[in-house]
Coordinates of C-alpha atoms in Angstrom, one line a residue:
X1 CA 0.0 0.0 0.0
X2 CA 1.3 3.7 -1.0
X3 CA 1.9 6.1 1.6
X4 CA 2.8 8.5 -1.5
X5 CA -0.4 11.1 -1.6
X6 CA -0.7 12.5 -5.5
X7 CA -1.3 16.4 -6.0
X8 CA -4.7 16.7 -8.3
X9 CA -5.6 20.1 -8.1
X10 CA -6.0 23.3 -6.2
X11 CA -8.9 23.4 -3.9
X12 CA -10.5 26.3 -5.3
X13 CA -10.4 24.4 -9.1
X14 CA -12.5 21.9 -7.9
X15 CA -15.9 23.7 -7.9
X16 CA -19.4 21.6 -6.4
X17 CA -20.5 19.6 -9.2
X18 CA -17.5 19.2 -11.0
X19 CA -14.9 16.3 -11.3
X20 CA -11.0 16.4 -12.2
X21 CA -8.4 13.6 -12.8
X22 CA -5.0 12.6 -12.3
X23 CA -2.7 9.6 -11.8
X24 CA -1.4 8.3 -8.6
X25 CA 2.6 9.0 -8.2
X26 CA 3.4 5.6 -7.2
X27 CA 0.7 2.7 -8.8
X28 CA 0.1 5.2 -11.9
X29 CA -3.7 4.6 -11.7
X30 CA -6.1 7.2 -13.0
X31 CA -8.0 8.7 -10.7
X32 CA -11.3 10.9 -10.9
X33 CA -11.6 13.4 -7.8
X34 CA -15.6 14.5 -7.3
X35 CA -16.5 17.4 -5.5
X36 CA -20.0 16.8 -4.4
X37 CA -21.7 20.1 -2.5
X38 CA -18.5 20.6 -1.0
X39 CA -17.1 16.9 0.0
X40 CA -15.1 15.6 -2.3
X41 CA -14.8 12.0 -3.7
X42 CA -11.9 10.2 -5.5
X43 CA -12.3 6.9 -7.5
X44 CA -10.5 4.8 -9.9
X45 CA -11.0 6.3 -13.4
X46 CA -11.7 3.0 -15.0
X47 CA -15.2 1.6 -15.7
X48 CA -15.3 -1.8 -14.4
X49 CA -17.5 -3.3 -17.0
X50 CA -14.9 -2.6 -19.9
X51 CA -11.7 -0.5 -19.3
X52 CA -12.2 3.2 -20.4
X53 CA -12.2 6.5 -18.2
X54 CA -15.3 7.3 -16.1
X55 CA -14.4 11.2 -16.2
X56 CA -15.3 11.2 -20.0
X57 CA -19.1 10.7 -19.0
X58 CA -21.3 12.8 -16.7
X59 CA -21.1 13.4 -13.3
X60 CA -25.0 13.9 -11.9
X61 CA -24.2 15.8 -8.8
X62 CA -28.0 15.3 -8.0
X63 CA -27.7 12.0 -8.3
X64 CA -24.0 11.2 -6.6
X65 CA -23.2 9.2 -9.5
X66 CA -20.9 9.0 -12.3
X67 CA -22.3 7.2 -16.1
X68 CA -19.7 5.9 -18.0
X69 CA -19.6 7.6 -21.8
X70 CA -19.0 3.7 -23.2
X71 CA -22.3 1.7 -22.6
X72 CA -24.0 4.0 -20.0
X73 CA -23.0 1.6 -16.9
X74 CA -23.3 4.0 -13.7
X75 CA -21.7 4.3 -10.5
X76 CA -22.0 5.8 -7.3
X77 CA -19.2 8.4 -6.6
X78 CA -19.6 7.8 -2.5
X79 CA -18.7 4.3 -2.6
X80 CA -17.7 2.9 -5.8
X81 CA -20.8 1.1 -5.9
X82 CA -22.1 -0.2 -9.6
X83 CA -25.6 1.3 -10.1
X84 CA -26.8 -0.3 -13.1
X85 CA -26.1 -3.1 -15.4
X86 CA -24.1 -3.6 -17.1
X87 CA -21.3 -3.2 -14.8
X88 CA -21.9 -5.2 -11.4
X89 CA -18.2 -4.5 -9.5
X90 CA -17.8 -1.6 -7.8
X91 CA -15.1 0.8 -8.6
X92 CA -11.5 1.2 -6.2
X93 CA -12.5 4.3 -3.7
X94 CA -9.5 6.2 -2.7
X95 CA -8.5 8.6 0.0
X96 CA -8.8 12.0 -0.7
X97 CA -7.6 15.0 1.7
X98 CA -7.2 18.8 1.3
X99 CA -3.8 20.2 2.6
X100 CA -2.2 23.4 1.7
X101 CA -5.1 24.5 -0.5
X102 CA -4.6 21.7 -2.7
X103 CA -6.6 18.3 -3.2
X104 CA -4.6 15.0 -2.8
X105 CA -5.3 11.5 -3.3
X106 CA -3.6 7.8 -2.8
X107 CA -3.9 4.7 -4.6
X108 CA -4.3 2.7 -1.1
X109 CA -5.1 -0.7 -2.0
X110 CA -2.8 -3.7 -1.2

């Protein structure tokens, strides 16, 4: 597990309803970073019903979820959970903390 924590952005370019992605330093995984009225979210940025980026689809604020652009599959940003077919696994959660007016995030799984 990485103790590394990845820079994303600056606090204040992370508006409420709106996402932004990075990779982590250490595993080199994308990762999508959801601010959601004011808490923010990270998750893996990789649809886990076929492998493309979940920050090229739409983030419903309203509905805490994420659809992937692909074949609609959706996902909920608080837990990873899959919402809909035709993705059933949930997606990697990560970590995410603010620090020096900037948002950071870790790849933390084993």
């Amino acid at each position: 597990m990485s103790e590394t924590w990845t820079f994303i952005c600056a606090t204040s370019d992370l508006l409420p309803g709106e996402m932004k992605t990075g990779f982590d330093e250490v595993t080199g995984a994308g990762i999508v970073v959801f601010n959601l009225d004011g808490t923010l979210y990270a998750l893996e940025d990789k649809c886990t019903h076929e492998d493309f980026e979940l920050s090229a689809g739409s983030f419903e604020a309203g509905e805490s979820s994420v659809e992937c652009v692909l074949h609609g599959a959706r996902f909920d940003i608080r837990d990873g959970r899959a919402l809909c077919a035709p993705a059933y696994e949930p997606v990697a959660k990560f970590p995410v903390r603010t620090q020096d007016g900037g948002v950071w995030v870790r790849d933390d799984r084993e």
